[in-house]
Structure formats: structure tokens, C-alpha cells
Coordinates of C-alpha atoms in Angstrom, one line a residue:
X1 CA 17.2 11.8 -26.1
X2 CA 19.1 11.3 -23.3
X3 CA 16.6 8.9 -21.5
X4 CA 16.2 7.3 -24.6
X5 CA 20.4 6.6 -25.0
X6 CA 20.3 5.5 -20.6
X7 CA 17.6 3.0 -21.9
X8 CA 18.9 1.4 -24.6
X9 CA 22.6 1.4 -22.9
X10 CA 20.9 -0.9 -20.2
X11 CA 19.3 -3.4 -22.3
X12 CA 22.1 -3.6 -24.3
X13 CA 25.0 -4.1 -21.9
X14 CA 22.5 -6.3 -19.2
X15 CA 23.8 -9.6 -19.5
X16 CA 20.2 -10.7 -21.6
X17 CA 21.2 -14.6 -20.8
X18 CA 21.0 -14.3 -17.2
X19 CA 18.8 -16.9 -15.5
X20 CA 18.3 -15.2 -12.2
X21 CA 17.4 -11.7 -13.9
X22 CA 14.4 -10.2 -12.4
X23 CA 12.5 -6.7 -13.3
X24 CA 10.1 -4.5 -10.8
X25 CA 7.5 -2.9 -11.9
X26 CA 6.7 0.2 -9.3
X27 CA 9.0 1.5 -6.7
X28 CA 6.6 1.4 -3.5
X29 CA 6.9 -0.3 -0.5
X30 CA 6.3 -3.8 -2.3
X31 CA 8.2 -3.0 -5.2
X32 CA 11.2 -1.7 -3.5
X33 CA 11.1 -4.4 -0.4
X34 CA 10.8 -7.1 -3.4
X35 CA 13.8 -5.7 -4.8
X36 CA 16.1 -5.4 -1.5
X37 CA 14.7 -9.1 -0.7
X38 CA 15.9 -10.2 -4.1
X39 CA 19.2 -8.3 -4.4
X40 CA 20.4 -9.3 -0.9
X41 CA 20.1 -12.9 -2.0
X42 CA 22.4 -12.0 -5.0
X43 CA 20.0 -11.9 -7.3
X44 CA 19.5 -9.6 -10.3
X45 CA 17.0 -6.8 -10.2
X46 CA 16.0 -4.1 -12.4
X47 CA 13.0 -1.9 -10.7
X48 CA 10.9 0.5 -13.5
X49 CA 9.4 3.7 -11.4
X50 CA 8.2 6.1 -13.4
X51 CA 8.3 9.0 -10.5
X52 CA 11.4 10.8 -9.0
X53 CA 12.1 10.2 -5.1
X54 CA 11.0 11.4 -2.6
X55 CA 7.2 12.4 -3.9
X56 CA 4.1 12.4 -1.5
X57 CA 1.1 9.7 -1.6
X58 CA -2.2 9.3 -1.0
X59 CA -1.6 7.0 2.1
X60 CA -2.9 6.1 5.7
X61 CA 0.5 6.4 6.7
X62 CA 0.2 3.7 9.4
X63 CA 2.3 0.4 9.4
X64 CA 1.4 -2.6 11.7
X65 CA 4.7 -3.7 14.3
X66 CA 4.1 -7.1 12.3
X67 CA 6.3 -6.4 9.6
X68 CA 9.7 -5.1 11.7
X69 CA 11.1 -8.3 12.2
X70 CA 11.1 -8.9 8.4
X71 CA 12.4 -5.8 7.6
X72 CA 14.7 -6.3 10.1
X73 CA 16.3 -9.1 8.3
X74 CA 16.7 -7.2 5.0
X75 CA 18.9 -4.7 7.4
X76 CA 16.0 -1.9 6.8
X77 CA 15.3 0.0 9.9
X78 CA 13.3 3.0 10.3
X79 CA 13.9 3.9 13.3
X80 CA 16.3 6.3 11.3
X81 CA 13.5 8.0 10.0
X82 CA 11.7 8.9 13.5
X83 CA 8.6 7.7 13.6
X84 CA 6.0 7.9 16.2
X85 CA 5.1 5.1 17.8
X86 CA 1.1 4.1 17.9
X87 CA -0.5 1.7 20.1
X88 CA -4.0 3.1 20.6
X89 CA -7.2 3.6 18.4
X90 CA -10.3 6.1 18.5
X91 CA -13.0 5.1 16.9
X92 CA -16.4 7.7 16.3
X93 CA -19.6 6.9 14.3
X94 CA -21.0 9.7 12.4
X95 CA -22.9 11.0 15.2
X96 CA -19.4 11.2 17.1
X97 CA -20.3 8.5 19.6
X98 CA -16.8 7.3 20.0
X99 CA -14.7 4.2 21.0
X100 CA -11.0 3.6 22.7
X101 CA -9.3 0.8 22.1
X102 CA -5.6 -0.1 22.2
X103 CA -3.9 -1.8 19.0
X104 CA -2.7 -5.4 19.7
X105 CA 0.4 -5.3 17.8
X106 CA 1.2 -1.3 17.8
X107 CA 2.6 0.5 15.0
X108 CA 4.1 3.2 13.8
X109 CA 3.6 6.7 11.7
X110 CA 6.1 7.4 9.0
X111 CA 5.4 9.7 5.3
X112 CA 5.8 7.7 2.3
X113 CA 7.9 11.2 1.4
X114 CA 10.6 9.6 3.8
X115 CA 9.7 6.1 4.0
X116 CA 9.9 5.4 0.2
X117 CA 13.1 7.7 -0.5
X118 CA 14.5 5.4 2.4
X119 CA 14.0 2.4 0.8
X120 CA 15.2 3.8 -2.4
X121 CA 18.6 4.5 -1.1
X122 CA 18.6 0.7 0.9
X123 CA 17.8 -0.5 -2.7
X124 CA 20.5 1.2 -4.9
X125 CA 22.7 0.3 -2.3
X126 CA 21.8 -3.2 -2.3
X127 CA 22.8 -3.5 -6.1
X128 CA 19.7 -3.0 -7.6
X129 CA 19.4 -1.5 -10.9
X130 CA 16.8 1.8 -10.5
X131 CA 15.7 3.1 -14.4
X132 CA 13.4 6.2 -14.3
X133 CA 11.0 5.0 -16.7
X134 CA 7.5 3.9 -17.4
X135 CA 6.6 0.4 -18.2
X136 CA 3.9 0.5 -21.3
X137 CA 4.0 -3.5 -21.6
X138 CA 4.9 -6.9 -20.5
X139 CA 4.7 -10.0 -22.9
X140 CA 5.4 -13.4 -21.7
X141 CA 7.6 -15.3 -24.7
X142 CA 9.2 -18.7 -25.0
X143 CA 9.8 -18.2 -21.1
X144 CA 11.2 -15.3 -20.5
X145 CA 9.2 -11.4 -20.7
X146 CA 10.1 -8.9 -22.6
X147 CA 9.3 -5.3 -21.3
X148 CA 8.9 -2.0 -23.1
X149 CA 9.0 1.4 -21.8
X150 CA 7.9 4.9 -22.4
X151 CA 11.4 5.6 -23.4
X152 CA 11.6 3.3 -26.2
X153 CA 13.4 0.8 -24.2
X154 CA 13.0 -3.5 -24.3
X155 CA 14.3 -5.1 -21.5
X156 CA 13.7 -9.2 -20.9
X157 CA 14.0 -11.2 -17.4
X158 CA 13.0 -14.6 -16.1
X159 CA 10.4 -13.1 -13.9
X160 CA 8.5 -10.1 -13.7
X161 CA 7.1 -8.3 -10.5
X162 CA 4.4 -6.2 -10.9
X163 CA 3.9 -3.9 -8.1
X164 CA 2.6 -0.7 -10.1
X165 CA 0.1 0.2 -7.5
X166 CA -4.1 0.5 -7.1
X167 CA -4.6 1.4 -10.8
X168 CA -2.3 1.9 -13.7
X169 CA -2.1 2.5 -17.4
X170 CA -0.2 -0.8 -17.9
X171 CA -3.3 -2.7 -16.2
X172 CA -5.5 -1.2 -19.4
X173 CA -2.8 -2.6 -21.4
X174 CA -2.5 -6.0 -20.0
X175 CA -6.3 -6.6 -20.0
X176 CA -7.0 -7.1 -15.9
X177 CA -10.4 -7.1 -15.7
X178 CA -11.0 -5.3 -12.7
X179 CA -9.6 -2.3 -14.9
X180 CA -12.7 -2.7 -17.0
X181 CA -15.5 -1.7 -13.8
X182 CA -15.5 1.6 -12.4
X183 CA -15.4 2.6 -8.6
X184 CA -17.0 5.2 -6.6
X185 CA -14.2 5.4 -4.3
X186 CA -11.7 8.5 -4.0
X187 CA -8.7 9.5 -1.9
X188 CA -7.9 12.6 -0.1
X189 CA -4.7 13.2 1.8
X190 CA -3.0 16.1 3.9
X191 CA -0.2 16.8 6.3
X192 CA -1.0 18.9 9.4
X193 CA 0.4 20.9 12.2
X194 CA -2.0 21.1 15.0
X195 CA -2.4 19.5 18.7
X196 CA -3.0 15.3 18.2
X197 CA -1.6 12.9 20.5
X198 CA 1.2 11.1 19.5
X199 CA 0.4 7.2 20.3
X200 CA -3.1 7.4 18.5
X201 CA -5.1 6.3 15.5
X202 CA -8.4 8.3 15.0
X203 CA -10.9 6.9 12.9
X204 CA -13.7 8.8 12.3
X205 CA -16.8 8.6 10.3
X206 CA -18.8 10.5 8.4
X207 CA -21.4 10.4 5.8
X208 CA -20.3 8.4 2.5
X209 CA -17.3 7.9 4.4
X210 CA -14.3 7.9 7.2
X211 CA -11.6 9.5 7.9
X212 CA -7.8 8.6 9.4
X213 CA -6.0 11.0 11.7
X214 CA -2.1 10.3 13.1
X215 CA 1.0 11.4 13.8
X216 CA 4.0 10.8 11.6
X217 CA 7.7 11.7 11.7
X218 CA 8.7 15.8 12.7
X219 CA 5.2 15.9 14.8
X220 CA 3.6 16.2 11.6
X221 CA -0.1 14.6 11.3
X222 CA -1.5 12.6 8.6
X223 CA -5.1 13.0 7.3
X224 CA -6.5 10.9 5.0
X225 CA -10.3 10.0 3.9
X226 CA -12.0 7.8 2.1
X227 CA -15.5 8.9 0.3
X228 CA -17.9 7.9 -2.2
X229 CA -18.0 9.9 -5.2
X230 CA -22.0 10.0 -4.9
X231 CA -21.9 12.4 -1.5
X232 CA -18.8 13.9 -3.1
X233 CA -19.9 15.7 -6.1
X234 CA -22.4 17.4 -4.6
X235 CA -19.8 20.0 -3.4
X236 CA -17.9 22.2 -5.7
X237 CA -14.6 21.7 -4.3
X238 CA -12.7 20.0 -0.8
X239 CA -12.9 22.5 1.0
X240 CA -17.0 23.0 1.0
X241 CA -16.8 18.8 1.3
X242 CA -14.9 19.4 4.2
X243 CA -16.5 22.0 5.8
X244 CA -19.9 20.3 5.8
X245 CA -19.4 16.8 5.7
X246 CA -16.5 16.1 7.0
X247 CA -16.7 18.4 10.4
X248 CA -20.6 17.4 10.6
X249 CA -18.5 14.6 12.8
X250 CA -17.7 17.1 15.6
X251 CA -14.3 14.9 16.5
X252 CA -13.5 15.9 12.7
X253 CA -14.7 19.4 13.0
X254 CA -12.9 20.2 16.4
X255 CA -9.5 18.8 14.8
X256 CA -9.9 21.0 11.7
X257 CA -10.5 24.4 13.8
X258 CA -7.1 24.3 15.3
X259 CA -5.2 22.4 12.4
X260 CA -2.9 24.4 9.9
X261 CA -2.5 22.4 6.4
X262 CA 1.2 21.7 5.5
X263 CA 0.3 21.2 1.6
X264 CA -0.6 23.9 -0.8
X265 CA -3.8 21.8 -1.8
X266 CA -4.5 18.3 -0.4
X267 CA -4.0 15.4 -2.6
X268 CA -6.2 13.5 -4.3
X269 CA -6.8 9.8 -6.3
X270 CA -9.9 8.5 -7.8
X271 CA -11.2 5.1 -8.7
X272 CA -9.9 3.2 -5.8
X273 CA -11.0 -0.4 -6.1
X274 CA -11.4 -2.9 -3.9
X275 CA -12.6 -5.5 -6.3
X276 CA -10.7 -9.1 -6.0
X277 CA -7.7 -9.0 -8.4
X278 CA -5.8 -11.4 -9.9
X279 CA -2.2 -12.4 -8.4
X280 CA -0.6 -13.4 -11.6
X281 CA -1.7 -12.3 -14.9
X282 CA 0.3 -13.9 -18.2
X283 CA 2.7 -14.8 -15.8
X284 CA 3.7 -11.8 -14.0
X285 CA 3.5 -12.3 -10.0
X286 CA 1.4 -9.6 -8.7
X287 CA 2.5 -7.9 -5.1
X288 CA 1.0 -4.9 -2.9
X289 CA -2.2 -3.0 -4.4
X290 CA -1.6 -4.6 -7.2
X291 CA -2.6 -7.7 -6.2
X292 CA -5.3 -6.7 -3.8
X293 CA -6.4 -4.1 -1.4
X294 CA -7.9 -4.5 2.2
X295 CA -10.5 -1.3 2.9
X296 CA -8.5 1.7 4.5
X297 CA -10.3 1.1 7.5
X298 CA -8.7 -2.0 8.8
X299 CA -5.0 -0.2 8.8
X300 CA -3.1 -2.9 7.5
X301 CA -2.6 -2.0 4.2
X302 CA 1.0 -1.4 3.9
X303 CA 2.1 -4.3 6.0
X304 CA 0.2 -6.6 3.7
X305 CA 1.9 -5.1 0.6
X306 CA 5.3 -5.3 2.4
X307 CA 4.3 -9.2 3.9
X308 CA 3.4 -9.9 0.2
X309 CA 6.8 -9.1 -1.3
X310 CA 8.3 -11.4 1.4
X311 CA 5.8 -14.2 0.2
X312 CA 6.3 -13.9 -2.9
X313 CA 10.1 -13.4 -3.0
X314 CA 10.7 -16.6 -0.5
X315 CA 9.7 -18.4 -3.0
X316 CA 11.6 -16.6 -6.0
X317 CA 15.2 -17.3 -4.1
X318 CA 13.7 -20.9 -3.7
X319 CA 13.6 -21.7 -7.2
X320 CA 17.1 -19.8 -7.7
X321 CA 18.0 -22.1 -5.7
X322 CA 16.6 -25.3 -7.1
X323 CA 14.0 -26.2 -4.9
X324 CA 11.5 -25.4 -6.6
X325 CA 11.8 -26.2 -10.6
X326 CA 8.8 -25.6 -12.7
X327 CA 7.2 -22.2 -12.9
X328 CA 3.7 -23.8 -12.7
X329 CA 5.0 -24.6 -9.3
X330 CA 6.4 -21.4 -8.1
X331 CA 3.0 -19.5 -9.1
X332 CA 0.7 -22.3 -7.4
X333 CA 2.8 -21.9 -4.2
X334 CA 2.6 -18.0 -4.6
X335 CA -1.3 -18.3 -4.7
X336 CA -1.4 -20.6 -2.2
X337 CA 1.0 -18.9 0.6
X338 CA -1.0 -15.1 -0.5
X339 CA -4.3 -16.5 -0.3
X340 CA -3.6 -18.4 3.3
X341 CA -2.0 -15.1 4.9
X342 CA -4.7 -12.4 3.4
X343 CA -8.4 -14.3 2.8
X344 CA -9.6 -13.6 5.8
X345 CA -8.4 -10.4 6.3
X346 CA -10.1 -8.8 3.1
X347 CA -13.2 -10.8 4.0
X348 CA -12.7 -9.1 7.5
X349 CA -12.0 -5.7 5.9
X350 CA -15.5 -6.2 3.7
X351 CA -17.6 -7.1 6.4
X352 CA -16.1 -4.0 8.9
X353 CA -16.4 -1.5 6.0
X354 CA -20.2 -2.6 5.4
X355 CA -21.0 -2.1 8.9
X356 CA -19.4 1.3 9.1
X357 CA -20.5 2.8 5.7
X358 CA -24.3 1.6 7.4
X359 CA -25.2 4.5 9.9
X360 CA -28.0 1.9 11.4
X361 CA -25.5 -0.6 11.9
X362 CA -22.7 1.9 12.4
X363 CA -24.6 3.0 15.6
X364 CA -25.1 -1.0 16.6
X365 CA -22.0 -1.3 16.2
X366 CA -20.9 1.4 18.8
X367 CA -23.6 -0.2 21.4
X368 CA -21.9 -3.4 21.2
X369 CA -18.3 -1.5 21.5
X370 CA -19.2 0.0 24.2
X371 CA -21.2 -2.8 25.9
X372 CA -18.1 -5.0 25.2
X373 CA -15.2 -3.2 25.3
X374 CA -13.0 -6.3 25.1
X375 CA -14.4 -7.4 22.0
X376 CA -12.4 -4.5 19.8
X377 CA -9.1 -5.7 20.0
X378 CA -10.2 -9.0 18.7
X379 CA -12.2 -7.0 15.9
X380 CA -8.7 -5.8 15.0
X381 CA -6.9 -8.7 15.4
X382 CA -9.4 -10.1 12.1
X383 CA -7.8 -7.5 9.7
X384 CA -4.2 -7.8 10.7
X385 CA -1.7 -10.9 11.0
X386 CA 1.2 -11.9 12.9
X387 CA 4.8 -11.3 13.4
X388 CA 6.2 -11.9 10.2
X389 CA 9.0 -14.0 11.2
X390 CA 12.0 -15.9 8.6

């Protein structure tokens, strides 16, 4: 009842006439940078997150150096949070013939338990409006949307971010077809104690799929793997997954046998797709996930959902501010700047997760590596972008 009284007491005593009103959907790291972008340019923002902060995620954990001197601008700096700095990548076919290479940009190791809850406090500090609640719908009327929530509430805005994430309920509701198609693809995600240096990336692979392995804050290490359901499901649970195909990759196996788990069971997601998505549907601009995923494998996953909230709210504080009038226009130049900036990096992400997921050309691959060591850096350099600079 209460939830239900907070909800209506908001869309009742919001200013409903306000022409620079905006509402987030999702409060992760494109959700909640959209929203810090947006408020610190006086604009109005309501973000919807259904979860409570802080909360674990299924993540990589890993952020490319390219997106500090954004976040820079927005005053967020993580620094705060201790994060370990990464500038060097192993790489290991499934036989555990194994690459070194160092990471052009660098990065750095952070939880989303700290990062988002971060983020969240730089948010609600910035003036935005932050409603526990889960979005059911979004309808585009006479231009402006009207959204309703779990807890009965309807709320209306002049634009509409939806940054809910991989796979939600409200993209069964809103018709997206990639919704429609199922994927093989799940998720499985740890924190570790154990011996790992702190300045690397491990990638590892195994059969059906490949694992990550970093530091993050508190000298904790991150573990997360991606696998086809097919060489899943032949197991009755993670551990026996683990324990024989997983550590069948002896750089996997010889981490496990001195590692400790942190979590009382690891977590887990499920139809992961990395089907082409639309970037608005019925009007709402689509950011992060949402709007597109590059394969695990590349590492650049959370920069590009942080660079597209700065893509896509540059042009939002635009049009606030007159320069750009129709919304026809503002969505054309959305689609325009995303597709520019990420194209070739999810065609780059395709074509590296084909050759890896391929033992034959997994094992080419490595030959070549090692052959030509130079040419890995500019492998990498494919799948991630520059500096974002304002």
C-alpha cells in the first residue's frame, strides 16, 4: 500500500507539463550515467529500477580507460572505489596454448556491487528522481509517453530512456522482436579469493565456451563465463560443469585448485542474445544492452553502454536547447552517431567470437598470435574505441 501511495504521490505532484521531463528505464551503468548526464544539465529525470542498491551482476567486471574522461566531466570518479588497474591480457585456446598481450588503452576492475551503488548516490545527488519500481509499459501518445508500473503508478515525459538491460519483461510487452528468438547463451559469475595478478585479464577457453578472470576492488577476483546451453546441460549442476569442462583448460583448472568462492552459489543468467536490436522502438531511445551487445569476449561492453548514454544524451540537451527541433531529427542523429561509434565493433566482436568458439581455427588463431605477436594489440584495438572526449 505504501509503494502504491509513493507512486501515485509522484505522478501527481511532478509538474505533468514539463517539457524537459525525462524517465529512465533501468538503473545500470547506462541508465544511471544517462540520468547524471541529464540532471547535470538541469534537466528533469525520473529513473524506474526495479532492484534495491547495491546487488551483484552477472558481469565481466572490466571497463576500458576510454570512458574516464567522460565520466570525468559528469564529476564521477572511481578512483574512490579502488579499483585495480589492468593493462595486460592472457589469452589460452582450449588446449591451453596461451597468448600475452598488453591492452592499448588499459582499464580497470571494479564490482557492479560498488560501482552501481556509486553511481546511485552521484545520481540522487544530482537531483534525479530514483522510484523503486518496475516499468510494465511504455505508450507513445500525442507526443509525450505515458508509463505504468508494477505499483499501479502512470507517469508521462517528453522522452523515454530505455536502458532495462539484456532481456526484460517490458521487451515482451513492447513487442522487440529479438524477444521472440531464443538463445543458447548463459552467464555464470563469481567472486574469488585466491593468488591472480593484479594488472591482468585472463581469457580462457574452453569447450562451448570462454571464460574471464580479473582482479577487482579489496583484491577480490572476478570470474565470469560464457557457455552454450548445448555442452551445458549435459551436467547436473556448475559445479560438475566446472569440474570437467571448465578446468579441462589446465590455466582454468590450476586457478580453481587454489581459489576459495566468495558467493554462496555463483550467479547465473540465461538467454543472452547477441542478436542486432533495435535503438528506438515506438519512440523510446534505446541505450546499453538494451540497444545491443558486443560478445563478452572483446571486453568492452560496459564502456559501450556508458559511451552510448553520452551519445545519446548529447543530443537530448541539444534539443533542450533548441538546436535540434523535430524528434524525427533527434532519433536520426541518435542512430546515426550509435551506429558510427559501434558497427564495427560488433562486427569485430562476431567475427573474434566465431574464431574462438571454432577449436580448428581457435588453434590457427594462436599460431598466428604467436607468429605475430604485434598483431594482438591491433586485434583489440577492432573491438574497442577511443578516448571519449566532450
Amino acid at each position: 500500500m505504501i509503494g502504491i501511495f509513493l507512486c501515485l504521490k509522484f505522478s501527481i505532484f511532478i509538474p505533468m507539463n514539463r517539457k524537459d521531463q525525462v524517465i529512465v528505464i533501468g538503473g545500470g551503468l547506462a541508465g544511471l550515467t544517462s540520468a547524471i548526464h541529464l540532471a547535470g544539465q538541469g534537466i528533469y529525470v525520473q529513473l524506474f529500477e526495479k532492484n534495491t542498491y547495491p546487488t551483484h551482476k552477472v558481469c565481466g567486471e572490466y571497463i576500458s580507460n576510454e570512458i574516464l574522461p567522460y565520466w570525468n566531466t559528469l564529476g564521477i570518479d572511481v578512483n574512490i572505489l579502488h579499483p585495480t588497474q589492468l593493462d595486460e591480457v592472457q589469452i589460452s585456446t582450449k588446449k591451453g596454448n596461451i597468448l600475452h598481450s598488453t591492452l592499448p588503452l588499459g582499464g580497470f576492475g571494479v564490482s557492479r556491487y560498488s560501482l552501481d551503488h556509486h553511481l546511485y548516490e552521484l545520481a540522487k545527488a544530482s537531483g534525479v528522481v530514483i522510484i523503486q519500481d518496475q516499468v510494465l509499459d511504455v505508450r507513445f501518445d500525442t507526443n509525450k509517453f505515458l508509463v505504468t508500473t508494477k505499483s499501479n503508478g502512470l507517469f508521462n515525459a517528453a522522452y523515454v530512456i530505455g536502458a532495462h538491460g539484456k532481456r526484460s519483461g517490458l521487451d515482451k510487452t513492447l513487442g522487440r522482436p529479438f524477444i521472440q528468438r531464443k538463445s543458447p547463451w548463459l552467464a555464470v559469475k563469481a567472486h574469488y579469493s585466491g593468488i591472480f595478478p593484479d594488472n591482468l585479464v585472463a581469457l580462457h577457453n574452453f569447450e562451448g565456451g570462454y571464460c574471464g578472470i580479473s582482479k577487482i576492488e579489496d583484491d577480490k577476483i572476478n570470474v565470469c563465463y560464457l557457455v552454450n546451453f548445448e555442452s551445458f546441460k549435459k551436467y547436473q549442476n556448475l559445479n560438475d560443469f566446472q569440474d570437467q569442462v571448465l578446468c579441462a583448460n589446465p590455466h582454468i583448472r590450476e586457478f580453481f585448485e587454489q581459489a576459495h568462492c566468495l558467493f554462496d552459489q555463483p550467479l547465473s543468467i540465461s538467454q543472452i542474445s547477441f542478436d542486432r536490436k533495435s535503438l528506438l522502438h515506438n519512440h523510446i531511445f534505446l541505450v546499453g544492452d538494451a540497444a545491443g551487445m558486443i560478445h563478452p569476449l572483446c571486453g568492452n561492453g560496459m564502456a559501450m553502454a556508458i559511451q552510448s548514454a553520452q551519445l545519446l544524451c548529447q543530443i537530448l540537451v541539444n534539443s533542450f536547447k533548441g538546436e535540434t527541433q523535430t524528434s524525427e531529427a533527434i532519433e536520426s542523429a541518435y542512430k546515426k552517431a550509435w551506429k558510427h561509434q559501434f558497427s564495427k565493433r560488433l562486427a569485430a566482436g562476431r567475427i573474434l567470437q566465431s574464431i574462438v568458439l571454432n577449436p580448428y581455427l581457435q588453434e590457427f588463431g594462436y599460431a598466428i598470435g604467436a607468429s605475430f605477436p604485434a598483431t594482438i594489440p591491433g586485434i583489440i584495438k577492432q573491438t574497442h574505441g577511443k578516448a571519449i572526449l566532450c
